[in-house]
Amino acid sequence: MAPTSQAGPVNLGIARRVCLVTGGASGFGAALAEKLARAVGCFHNAAGDIISYTHTVSVLKGAIVAVADRNEELGRKLVQEFEEKYAGELDIGFFVFIKVDLSKLDEVKRMVDAVVRRYGTIDILVNNAGIGDGDTWFLRGDSQRWVDTFGVNTHAAIYATQLVINEIWKKPEHQNRGGVVVNTASMAAFDVEATQPVYGATKAAVVAFTRSLASLAKSHNIRVNCVCPAASPTPLFLGGMNHPRLKESFAKYQKEGWIVPVDLVAEALLYGIVETTLAGAVIRVVPKNGIELYDYKTSKAVKAEWPRQKL
Ligand SMILES: NC(=O)c1ccc[n+]([C@@H]2O[C@H](COP(=O)([O-])OP(=O)(O)OC[C@H]3O[C@@H](n4cnc5c(N)ncnc54)[C@H](O)[C@@H]3O)[C@@H](O)[C@H]2O)c1
């Protein structure tokens, strides 16, 4: 369905905030990067189609977005495309590309340092890059692949979070202004994902890590949330559709209607960033409810009130 009306304006509270989005060259990361710089949120109908946009009207409302990715060609192309698309629009934030291989911890540090050197700080960190188990079933697989999968999906997220908190947000000059981390986990953290056991384990770890940091909201004004999408047609998922080992289970997700739109997931990431009441939250994106909040105490999920007219 085509977007029909414009709602808003709203203040998303991200004007000229410095955002670092890992895995930002593609899929959810790229969709989020554009939303952050445009400072827009969307209304979706029950099917997940965008029906209208919320937007900010005053000038200089977009965020500064550092897109970090190992895919340099894609990352640079994306940044260039955004710049051409929004040339001359003052409301739009701006983008920079940072090449990084997140499977190496020293590169995680280099990435954080590069953003700080350029923009002086990081306000919002989105640990979104991820990889799957790869070609071989785990029992026959190369253990290096598990190390890399944990490296990118889990260790890089943990280390980047530690770095921004210790090196920026806890410094006296930061004056307790706080910050936000949103981690992209997966519904694979909840559902037994027999085809990709290591992937599921990396994402369950990200969920546990996120929940364990809930108290930072009170102690340091730092909110850490995570988003758990069901399957969504990004290059990661579409690659799996052609994968000799994964295509059967991926086709099953499609057949059973277990697919959510890429934009809806980007919206859920935005929700985790701007909704100030959320800390340690597990935000799921599923076909039935769209964006929902999962409560571990009751094992129940409630549909999220997002986007709200007034933030
Ligand atoms: N698409 C889905 O169905 C789905 C569902 C649930 C969760 N996820 C998660 O969403 C996140 C984003 O994935 P996506 O679906 O948008 O896929 P994607 O492949 O479109 O994007 C992932 C990005 O991460 C980058 N990346 C991978 N390894 C990297 C590394 N070592 N260093 C730096 N960058 C690296 C890739 O180059 C790519 O641009 C991942 O964490 C993924 O696990 C995806």
mmCIF file of C-alpha atoms and ligand atoms in Angstrom:
data_model
loop_
_atom_site.group_PDB
_atom_site.id
_atom_site.type_symbol
_atom_site.label_atom_id
_atom_site.label_comp_id
_atom_site.label_asym_id
_atom_site.label_seq_id
_atom_site.Cartn_x
_atom_site.Cartn_y
_atom_site.Cartn_z
ATOM 1 C CA MET A 1 0.000 0.000 0.000
ATOM 2 C CA ALA A 2 1.342 3.452 -0.885
ATOM 3 C CA PRO A 3 1.804 5.963 1.925
ATOM 4 C CA THR A 4 -1.292 8.174 1.968
ATOM 5 C CA SER A 5 -0.916 10.927 4.499
ATOM 6 C CA GLN A 6 1.650 12.740 6.562
ATOM 7 C CA ALA A 7 1.347 12.842 10.317
ATOM 8 C CA GLY A 8 3.485 14.898 12.661
ATOM 9 C CA PRO A 9 5.580 16.916 13.107
ATOM 10 C CA VAL A 10 7.188 15.132 16.024
ATOM 11 C CA ASN A 11 10.473 15.623 17.771
ATOM 12 C CA LEU A 12 12.377 12.360 17.683
ATOM 13 C CA GLY A 13 15.095 13.834 19.897
ATOM 14 C CA ILE A 14 17.881 12.839 17.534
ATOM 15 C CA ALA A 15 18.667 16.188 15.937
ATOM 16 C CA ARG A 16 22.372 16.243 15.151
ATOM 17 C CA ARG A 17 22.992 13.280 17.436
ATOM 18 C CA VAL A 18 25.961 11.208 16.372
ATOM 19 C CA CYS A 19 24.852 7.658 15.545
ATOM 20 C CA LEU A 20 27.079 4.717 14.751
ATOM 21 C CA VAL A 21 25.281 1.916 12.900
ATOM 22 C CA THR A 22 27.238 -1.294 12.308
ATOM 23 C CA GLY A 23 26.255 -3.406 9.337
ATOM 24 C CA GLY A 24 24.886 -0.127 8.004
ATOM 25 C CA ALA A 25 25.696 -0.778 4.344
ATOM 26 C CA SER A 26 22.791 -3.141 3.793
ATOM 27 C CA GLY A 27 19.421 -4.428 5.017
ATOM 28 C CA PHE A 28 18.114 -3.157 8.359
ATOM 29 C CA GLY A 29 21.202 -1.025 9.036
ATOM 30 C CA ALA A 30 20.873 0.888 5.762
ATOM 31 C CA ALA A 31 17.121 1.414 6.266
ATOM 32 C CA LEU A 32 17.736 2.706 9.805
ATOM 33 C CA ALA A 33 20.599 4.989 8.708
ATOM 34 C CA GLU A 34 18.269 6.760 6.301
ATOM 35 C CA LYS A 35 15.517 7.111 8.904
ATOM 36 C CA LEU A 36 17.951 8.575 11.445
ATOM 37 C CA ALA A 37 19.286 11.151 9.020
ATOM 38 C CA ARG A 38 15.800 12.074 7.802
ATOM 39 C CA ALA A 39 14.411 11.941 11.335
ATOM 40 C CA VAL A 40 11.304 10.149 10.176
ATOM 41 C CA GLY A 41 9.210 7.427 11.630
ATOM 42 C CA CYS A 42 6.435 5.622 9.790
ATOM 43 C CA PHE A 43 2.968 4.392 10.576
ATOM 44 C CA HIS A 44 2.345 0.852 9.401
ATOM 45 C CA ASN A 45 -0.931 -0.979 8.934
ATOM 46 C CA ALA A 46 -1.487 -4.482 10.305
ATOM 47 C CA ALA A 47 0.194 -6.000 7.246
ATOM 48 C CA GLY A 48 3.315 -3.966 7.905
ATOM 49 C CA ASP A 49 2.851 -1.612 4.920
ATOM 50 C CA ILE A 50 3.787 2.018 5.453
ATOM 51 C CA ILE A 51 0.607 4.090 5.505
ATOM 52 C CA SER A 52 2.004 7.470 6.499
ATOM 53 C CA TYR A 53 5.119 9.224 7.698
ATOM 54 C CA THR A 54 5.794 11.193 10.829
ATOM 55 C CA HIS A 55 8.419 13.819 10.204
ATOM 56 C CA THR A 56 10.111 16.801 11.697
ATOM 57 C CA VAL A 57 9.676 20.203 10.126
ATOM 58 C CA SER A 58 12.282 22.453 11.600
ATOM 59 C CA VAL A 59 15.688 22.647 10.038
ATOM 60 C CA LEU A 60 18.617 20.562 11.221
ATOM 61 C CA LYS A 61 16.579 17.730 12.657
ATOM 62 C CA GLY A 62 18.389 14.741 11.232
ATOM 63 C CA ALA A 63 21.143 12.778 12.919
ATOM 64 C CA ILE A 64 24.770 12.414 11.877
ATOM 65 C CA VAL A 65 25.100 8.788 10.839
ATOM 66 C CA ALA A 66 28.311 6.795 10.655
ATOM 67 C CA VAL A 67 27.697 3.676 8.599
ATOM 68 C CA ALA A 68 30.251 1.010 9.577
ATOM 69 C CA ASP A 69 30.586 -2.127 7.511
ATOM 70 C CA ARG A 70 33.148 -4.523 6.080
ATOM 71 C CA ASN A 71 31.596 -4.143 2.632
ATOM 72 C CA GLU A 72 33.347 -0.988 1.469
ATOM 73 C CA GLU A 73 31.893 -0.915 -2.025
ATOM 74 C CA LEU A 74 28.314 -1.182 -0.796
ATOM 75 C CA GLY A 75 28.880 1.229 2.099
ATOM 76 C CA ARG A 76 30.416 3.967 -0.031
ATOM 77 C CA LYS A 77 27.742 3.542 -2.702
ATOM 78 C CA LEU A 78 24.999 3.848 -0.103
ATOM 79 C CA VAL A 79 26.460 7.004 1.427
ATOM 80 C CA GLN A 80 26.849 8.530 -2.035
ATOM 81 C CA GLU A 81 23.280 7.610 -2.950
ATOM 82 C CA PHE A 82 21.942 9.214 0.229
ATOM 83 C CA GLU A 83 23.991 12.346 -0.363
ATOM 84 C CA GLU A 84 22.733 12.706 -3.920
ATOM 85 C CA LYS A 85 19.136 11.957 -2.932
ATOM 86 C CA TYR A 86 19.102 14.594 -0.189
ATOM 87 C CA ALA A 87 21.462 17.176 -1.679
ATOM 88 C CA GLY A 88 20.537 20.665 -0.504
ATOM 89 C CA GLU A 89 17.943 19.523 2.048
ATOM 90 C CA LEU A 90 18.787 21.260 5.306
ATOM 91 C CA ASP A 91 16.674 19.002 7.507
ATOM 92 C CA ILE A 92 18.754 16.029 6.566
ATOM 93 C CA GLY A 93 21.623 14.857 8.713
ATOM 94 C CA PHE A 94 24.659 13.484 7.045
ATOM 95 C CA PHE A 95 26.467 10.239 6.534
ATOM 96 C CA VAL A 96 29.978 8.926 6.647
ATOM 97 C CA PHE A 97 31.248 5.450 5.829
ATOM 98 C CA ILE A 98 33.732 3.583 8.021
ATOM 99 C CA LYS A 99 35.256 0.341 6.837
ATOM 100 C CA VAL A 100 35.564 -2.228 9.616
ATOM 101 C CA ASP A 101 35.854 -5.966 10.120
ATOM 102 C CA LEU A 102 33.958 -6.535 13.352
ATOM 103 C CA SER A 103 35.273 -10.066 13.760
ATOM 104 C CA LYS A 104 38.481 -8.378 14.987
ATOM 105 C CA LEU A 105 38.276 -6.562 18.318
ATOM 106 C CA ASP A 106 41.076 -4.126 17.477
ATOM 107 C CA GLU A 107 38.997 -2.984 14.499
ATOM 108 C CA VAL A 108 35.984 -2.415 16.771
ATOM 109 C CA LYS A 109 38.148 -0.011 18.765
ATOM 110 C CA ARG A 110 39.430 1.637 15.597
ATOM 111 C CA MET A 111 35.839 2.160 14.419
ATOM 112 C CA VAL A 112 34.749 3.839 17.668
ATOM 113 C CA ASP A 113 37.882 6.011 17.706
ATOM 114 C CA ALA A 114 37.306 7.042 14.076
ATOM 115 C CA VAL A 115 33.798 8.363 14.830
ATOM 116 C CA VAL A 116 34.942 10.181 17.962
ATOM 117 C CA ARG A 117 37.886 11.749 16.113
ATOM 118 C CA ARG A 118 35.566 13.042 13.427
ATOM 119 C CA TYR A 119 32.473 14.123 15.378
ATOM 120 C CA GLY A 120 33.750 14.400 18.959
ATOM 121 C CA THR A 121 31.325 11.856 20.421
ATOM 122 C CA ILE A 122 28.858 9.024 19.855
ATOM 123 C CA ASP A 123 25.315 9.441 21.197
ATOM 124 C CA ILE A 124 23.637 6.372 19.723
ATOM 125 C CA LEU A 125 25.258 3.015 19.029
ATOM 126 C CA VAL A 126 23.424 0.413 16.952
ATOM 127 C CA ASN A 127 25.138 -2.983 17.024
ATOM 128 C CA ASN A 128 23.438 -4.426 14.001
ATOM 129 C CA ALA A 129 25.981 -6.305 11.850
ATOM 130 C CA GLY A 130 25.495 -10.038 11.781
ATOM 131 C CA ILE A 131 26.353 -13.268 10.005
ATOM 132 C CA GLY A 132 24.891 -16.779 10.025
ATOM 133 C CA ASP A 133 26.374 -20.237 10.503
ATOM 134 C CA GLY A 134 27.429 -20.495 6.871
ATOM 135 C CA ASP A 135 27.692 -23.411 4.535
ATOM 136 C CA THR A 136 28.087 -26.366 6.810
ATOM 137 C CA TRP A 137 25.912 -27.901 9.515
ATOM 138 C CA PHE A 138 27.572 -27.310 12.847
ATOM 139 C CA LEU A 139 28.526 -30.937 13.552
ATOM 140 C CA ARG A 140 30.657 -30.993 10.425
ATOM 141 C CA GLY A 141 31.581 -27.321 10.505
ATOM 142 C CA ASP A 142 34.841 -25.484 10.900
ATOM 143 C CA SER A 143 35.164 -24.157 14.456
ATOM 144 C CA GLN A 144 36.648 -20.934 13.112
ATOM 145 C CA ARG A 145 33.207 -20.119 11.691
ATOM 146 C CA TRP A 146 31.617 -20.323 15.172
ATOM 147 C CA VAL A 147 34.322 -18.074 16.514
ATOM 148 C CA ASP A 148 33.663 -15.551 13.731
ATOM 149 C CA THR A 149 29.881 -15.743 14.186
ATOM 150 C CA PHE A 150 30.207 -15.062 17.912
ATOM 151 C CA GLY A 151 32.855 -12.459 17.091
ATOM 152 C CA VAL A 152 30.628 -10.384 14.801
ATOM 153 C CA ASN A 153 27.193 -11.021 16.356
ATOM 154 C CA THR A 154 28.113 -10.962 20.043
ATOM 155 C CA HIS A 155 31.660 -9.969 20.987
ATOM 156 C CA ALA A 156 31.785 -6.915 18.716
ATOM 157 C CA ALA A 157 28.462 -5.690 20.153
ATOM 158 C CA ILE A 158 29.652 -6.218 23.728
ATOM 159 C CA TYR A 159 33.017 -4.586 23.129
ATOM 160 C CA ALA A 160 31.618 -1.584 21.229
ATOM 161 C CA THR A 161 29.105 -1.061 24.056
ATOM 162 C CA GLN A 162 31.854 -1.209 26.684
ATOM 163 C CA LEU A 163 33.995 1.225 24.697
ATOM 164 C CA VAL A 164 31.332 3.891 24.170
ATOM 165 C CA ILE A 165 30.274 3.718 27.805
ATOM 166 C CA ASN A 166 33.767 3.813 29.323
ATOM 167 C CA GLU A 167 35.469 6.107 26.846
ATOM 168 C CA ILE A 168 32.629 8.552 26.200
ATOM 169 C CA TRP A 169 29.497 8.315 28.309
ATOM 170 C CA LYS A 170 31.180 7.806 31.697
ATOM 171 C CA LYS A 171 33.690 10.610 31.242
ATOM 172 C CA PRO A 172 33.072 13.685 33.474
ATOM 173 C CA GLU A 173 32.982 15.952 30.415
ATOM 174 C CA HIS A 174 29.992 13.962 29.137
ATOM 175 C CA GLN A 175 28.117 15.271 32.213
ATOM 176 C CA ASN A 176 25.793 12.304 32.520
ATOM 177 C CA ARG A 177 24.088 13.156 29.226
ATOM 178 C CA GLY A 178 23.884 9.409 28.748
ATOM 179 C CA GLY A 179 23.457 7.509 25.534
ATOM 180 C CA VAL A 180 21.551 4.734 23.807
ATOM 181 C CA VAL A 181 22.627 1.327 22.547
ATOM 182 C CA VAL A 182 20.329 -0.809 20.416
ATOM 183 C CA ASN A 183 21.415 -4.320 19.495
ATOM 184 C CA THR A 184 19.945 -6.297 16.615
ATOM 185 C CA ALA A 185 19.278 -9.788 17.974
ATOM 186 C CA SER A 186 16.791 -12.165 16.318
ATOM 187 C CA MET A 187 13.714 -14.305 16.916
ATOM 188 C CA ALA A 188 16.251 -17.126 16.564
ATOM 189 C CA ALA A 189 17.055 -16.295 20.203
ATOM 190 C CA PHE A 190 13.578 -17.619 21.074
ATOM 191 C CA ASP A 191 12.810 -20.280 18.484
ATOM 192 C CA VAL A 192 14.873 -23.400 18.130
ATOM 193 C CA GLU A 193 16.692 -22.795 14.890
ATOM 194 C CA ALA A 194 18.046 -26.242 14.110
ATOM 195 C CA THR A 195 19.637 -25.173 10.849
ATOM 196 C CA GLN A 196 21.693 -22.434 12.520
ATOM 197 C CA PRO A 197 22.396 -23.399 16.146
ATOM 198 C CA VAL A 198 25.402 -21.142 16.591
ATOM 199 C CA TYR A 199 23.570 -18.144 15.133
ATOM 200 C CA GLY A 200 20.693 -18.718 17.604
ATOM 201 C CA ALA A 201 23.181 -18.930 20.480
ATOM 202 C CA THR A 202 24.896 -15.666 19.484
ATOM 203 C CA LYS A 203 21.539 -13.874 19.403
ATOM 204 C CA ALA A 204 20.334 -15.360 22.726
ATOM 205 C CA ALA A 205 23.572 -14.032 24.226
ATOM 206 C CA VAL A 206 22.839 -10.569 22.825
ATOM 207 C CA VAL A 207 19.352 -10.642 24.383
ATOM 208 C CA ALA A 208 20.754 -11.691 27.789
ATOM 209 C CA PHE A 209 23.478 -9.038 27.549
ATOM 210 C CA THR A 210 20.897 -6.348 26.763
ATOM 211 C CA ARG A 211 18.593 -7.308 29.616
ATOM 212 C CA SER A 212 21.486 -7.400 32.068
ATOM 213 C CA LEU A 213 22.296 -3.759 31.332
ATOM 214 C CA ALA A 214 18.808 -2.434 32.142
ATOM 215 C CA SER A 215 20.040 -0.872 35.394
ATOM 216 C CA LEU A 216 22.402 1.460 33.503
ATOM 217 C CA ALA A 217 19.359 3.628 32.752
ATOM 218 C CA LYS A 218 19.049 4.624 36.415
ATOM 219 C CA SER A 219 22.720 4.653 37.302
ATOM 220 C CA HIS A 220 24.150 6.369 34.208
ATOM 221 C CA ASN A 221 21.279 7.542 31.994
ATOM 222 C CA ILE A 222 22.261 4.892 29.449
ATOM 223 C CA ARG A 223 19.533 2.841 27.777
ATOM 224 C CA VAL A 224 20.378 -0.500 26.181
ATOM 225 C CA ASN A 225 17.649 -2.265 24.173
ATOM 226 C CA CYS A 226 17.517 -5.006 21.578
ATOM 227 C CA VAL A 227 15.370 -5.828 18.575
ATOM 228 C CA CYS A 228 14.504 -9.407 17.615
ATOM 229 C CA PRO A 229 13.190 -9.588 14.055
ATOM 230 C CA ALA A 230 11.489 -12.587 12.511
ATOM 231 C CA ALA A 231 12.722 -13.389 8.983
ATOM 232 C CA SER A 232 12.949 -10.388 6.664
ATOM 233 C CA PRO A 233 13.952 -10.078 2.996
ATOM 234 C CA THR A 234 17.398 -8.491 3.380
ATOM 235 C CA PRO A 235 20.420 -9.756 1.414
ATOM 236 C CA LEU A 236 21.260 -11.976 4.425
ATOM 237 C CA PHE A 237 17.898 -13.733 4.237
ATOM 238 C CA LEU A 238 17.635 -13.740 0.443
ATOM 239 C CA GLY A 239 21.137 -15.271 0.253
ATOM 240 C CA GLY A 240 19.819 -18.058 2.483
ATOM 241 C CA MET A 241 16.979 -18.696 0.034
ATOM 242 C CA ASN A 242 19.582 -19.773 -2.545
ATOM 243 C CA HIS A 243 21.737 -21.597 -0.058
ATOM 244 C CA PRO A 244 21.838 -25.378 -0.588
ATOM 245 C CA ARG A 245 21.636 -26.089 3.137
ATOM 246 C CA LEU A 246 19.303 -23.331 4.306
ATOM 247 C CA LYS A 247 16.874 -22.884 1.441
ATOM 248 C CA GLU A 248 14.369 -25.449 2.711
ATOM 249 C CA SER A 249 13.916 -23.881 6.131
ATOM 250 C CA PHE A 250 14.004 -20.354 4.723
ATOM 251 C CA ALA A 251 11.301 -21.264 2.195
ATOM 252 C CA LYS A 252 9.272 -22.632 5.139
ATOM 253 C CA TYR A 253 9.412 -19.231 6.867
ATOM 254 C CA GLN A 254 8.004 -17.690 3.720
ATOM 255 C CA LYS A 255 5.295 -20.316 3.301
ATOM 256 C CA GLU A 256 4.190 -20.003 6.914
ATOM 257 C CA GLY A 257 4.009 -16.209 6.684
ATOM 258 C CA TRP A 258 6.899 -15.675 9.069
ATOM 259 C CA ILE A 259 8.258 -12.692 7.153
ATOM 260 C CA VAL A 260 8.309 -9.054 8.301
ATOM 261 C CA PRO A 261 9.133 -6.015 6.128
ATOM 262 C CA VAL A 262 12.651 -4.571 6.321
ATOM 263 C CA ASP A 263 11.233 -1.106 7.004
ATOM 264 C CA LEU A 264 9.253 -2.361 10.000
ATOM 265 C CA VAL A 265 12.442 -3.731 11.543
ATOM 266 C CA ALA A 266 14.221 -0.399 10.957
ATOM 267 C CA GLU A 267 11.249 1.239 12.635
ATOM 268 C CA ALA A 268 11.604 -1.074 15.639
ATOM 269 C CA LEU A 269 15.282 -0.082 15.907
ATOM 270 C CA LEU A 270 14.230 3.575 15.844
ATOM 271 C CA TYR A 271 11.657 2.823 18.555
ATOM 272 C CA GLY A 272 14.400 1.306 20.730
ATOM 273 C CA ILE A 273 16.455 4.467 20.242
ATOM 274 C CA VAL A 274 13.905 7.230 20.794
ATOM 275 C CA GLU A 275 11.430 5.737 23.281
ATOM 276 C CA THR A 276 12.867 7.016 26.549
ATOM 277 C CA THR A 277 10.861 4.620 28.749
ATOM 278 C CA LEU A 278 12.646 1.576 27.311
ATOM 279 C CA ALA A 279 15.748 0.134 29.001
ATOM 280 C CA GLY A 280 16.801 -3.509 28.839
ATOM 281 C CA ALA A 281 13.811 -3.970 26.546
ATOM 282 C CA VAL A 282 13.370 -6.891 24.188
ATOM 283 C CA ILE A 283 11.530 -5.545 21.155
ATOM 284 C CA ARG A 284 10.323 -8.254 18.806
ATOM 285 C CA VAL A 285 9.164 -7.806 15.228
ATOM 286 C CA VAL A 286 6.719 -10.516 14.254
ATOM 287 C CA PRO A 287 3.971 -10.912 11.659
ATOM 288 C CA LYS A 288 1.091 -11.089 14.176
ATOM 289 C CA ASN A 289 1.721 -7.946 16.235
ATOM 290 C CA GLY A 290 4.292 -6.044 14.190
ATOM 291 C CA ILE A 291 6.436 -4.382 16.846
ATOM 292 C CA GLU A 292 5.918 -5.918 20.296
ATOM 293 C CA LEU A 293 7.576 -5.846 23.717
ATOM 294 C CA TYR A 294 8.415 -9.186 25.282
ATOM 295 C CA ASP A 295 8.160 -9.569 29.056
ATOM 296 C CA TYR A 296 10.310 -12.376 30.468
ATOM 297 C CA LYS A 297 8.482 -12.379 33.818
ATOM 298 C CA THR A 298 5.155 -13.295 32.235
ATOM 299 C CA SER A 299 6.509 -14.849 29.003
ATOM 300 C CA LYS A 300 4.025 -12.628 27.201
ATOM 301 C CA ALA A 301 4.382 -10.012 24.499
ATOM 302 C CA VAL A 302 2.298 -6.871 24.096
ATOM 303 C CA LYS A 303 1.947 -4.825 20.936
ATOM 304 C CA ALA A 304 4.081 -1.710 21.200
ATOM 305 C CA GLU A 305 2.488 1.712 21.139
ATOM 306 C CA TRP A 306 4.579 2.949 18.299
ATOM 307 C CA PRO A 307 4.814 5.323 16.649
ATOM 308 C CA ARG A 308 3.143 7.705 19.014
ATOM 309 C CA GLN A 309 1.792 11.006 17.749
ATOM 310 C CA LYS A 310 3.574 12.889 20.469
ATOM 311 C CA LEU A 311 6.930 11.675 21.671
HETATM 312 N N1 LIG B 1 17.174 -10.662 7.659
HETATM 313 C C1 LIG B 1 16.682 -11.445 8.597
HETATM 314 O O1 LIG B 1 15.831 -12.307 8.337
HETATM 315 C C2 LIG B 1 17.128 -11.266 10.021
HETATM 316 C C3 LIG B 1 16.285 -11.747 11.032
HETATM 317 C C4 LIG B 1 16.681 -11.572 12.346
HETATM 318 C C5 LIG B 1 17.847 -10.905 12.648
HETATM 319 N N2 LIG B 1 18.644 -10.457 11.640
HETATM 320 C C6 LIG B 1 19.855 -9.736 12.028
HETATM 321 O O2 LIG B 1 19.783 -8.430 11.508
HETATM 322 C C7 LIG B 1 21.096 -7.879 11.413
HETATM 323 C C8 LIG B 1 21.263 -7.187 10.083
HETATM 324 O O3 LIG B 1 21.182 -8.162 9.076
HETATM 325 P P1 LIG B 1 20.430 -7.952 7.700
HETATM 326 O O4 LIG B 1 19.351 -8.973 7.646
HETATM 327 O O5 LIG B 1 20.118 -6.526 7.494
HETATM 328 O O6 LIG B 1 21.547 -8.507 6.725
HETATM 329 P P2 LIG B 1 22.496 -7.809 5.655
HETATM 330 O O7 LIG B 1 23.386 -8.894 5.184
HETATM 331 O O8 LIG B 1 21.682 -7.053 4.675
HETATM 332 O O9 LIG B 1 23.325 -6.770 6.532
HETATM 333 C C9 LIG B 1 24.337 -7.178 7.412
HETATM 334 C C10 LIG B 1 25.516 -6.265 7.226
HETATM 335 O O10 LIG B 1 26.523 -6.647 8.174
HETATM 336 C C11 LIG B 1 27.772 -6.527 7.540
HETATM 337 N N3 LIG B 1 28.764 -7.376 8.183
HETATM 338 C C12 LIG B 1 28.786 -8.721 8.268
HETATM 339 N N4 LIG B 1 29.917 -9.124 8.845
HETATM 340 C C13 LIG B 1 30.632 -8.022 9.152
HETATM 341 C C14 LIG B 1 31.901 -7.797 9.743
HETATM 342 N N5 LIG B 1 32.695 -8.802 10.120
HETATM 343 N N6 LIG B 1 32.326 -6.529 9.909
HETATM 344 C C15 LIG B 1 31.561 -5.483 9.502
HETATM 345 N N7 LIG B 1 30.363 -5.644 8.910
HETATM 346 C C16 LIG B 1 29.898 -6.899 8.737
HETATM 347 C C17 LIG B 1 27.511 -6.993 6.109
HETATM 348 O O11 LIG B 1 28.521 -6.556 5.216
HETATM 349 C C18 LIG B 1 26.147 -6.386 5.829
HETATM 350 O O12 LIG B 1 26.237 -5.126 5.219
HETATM 351 C C19 LIG B 1 22.048 -9.047 11.651
HETATM 352 O O13 LIG B 1 22.540 -8.973 12.962
HETATM 353 C C20 LIG B 1 21.170 -10.253 11.476
HETATM 354 O O14 LIG B 1 21.637 -11.353 12.194
HETATM 355 C C21 LIG B 1 18.314 -10.602 10.331
#
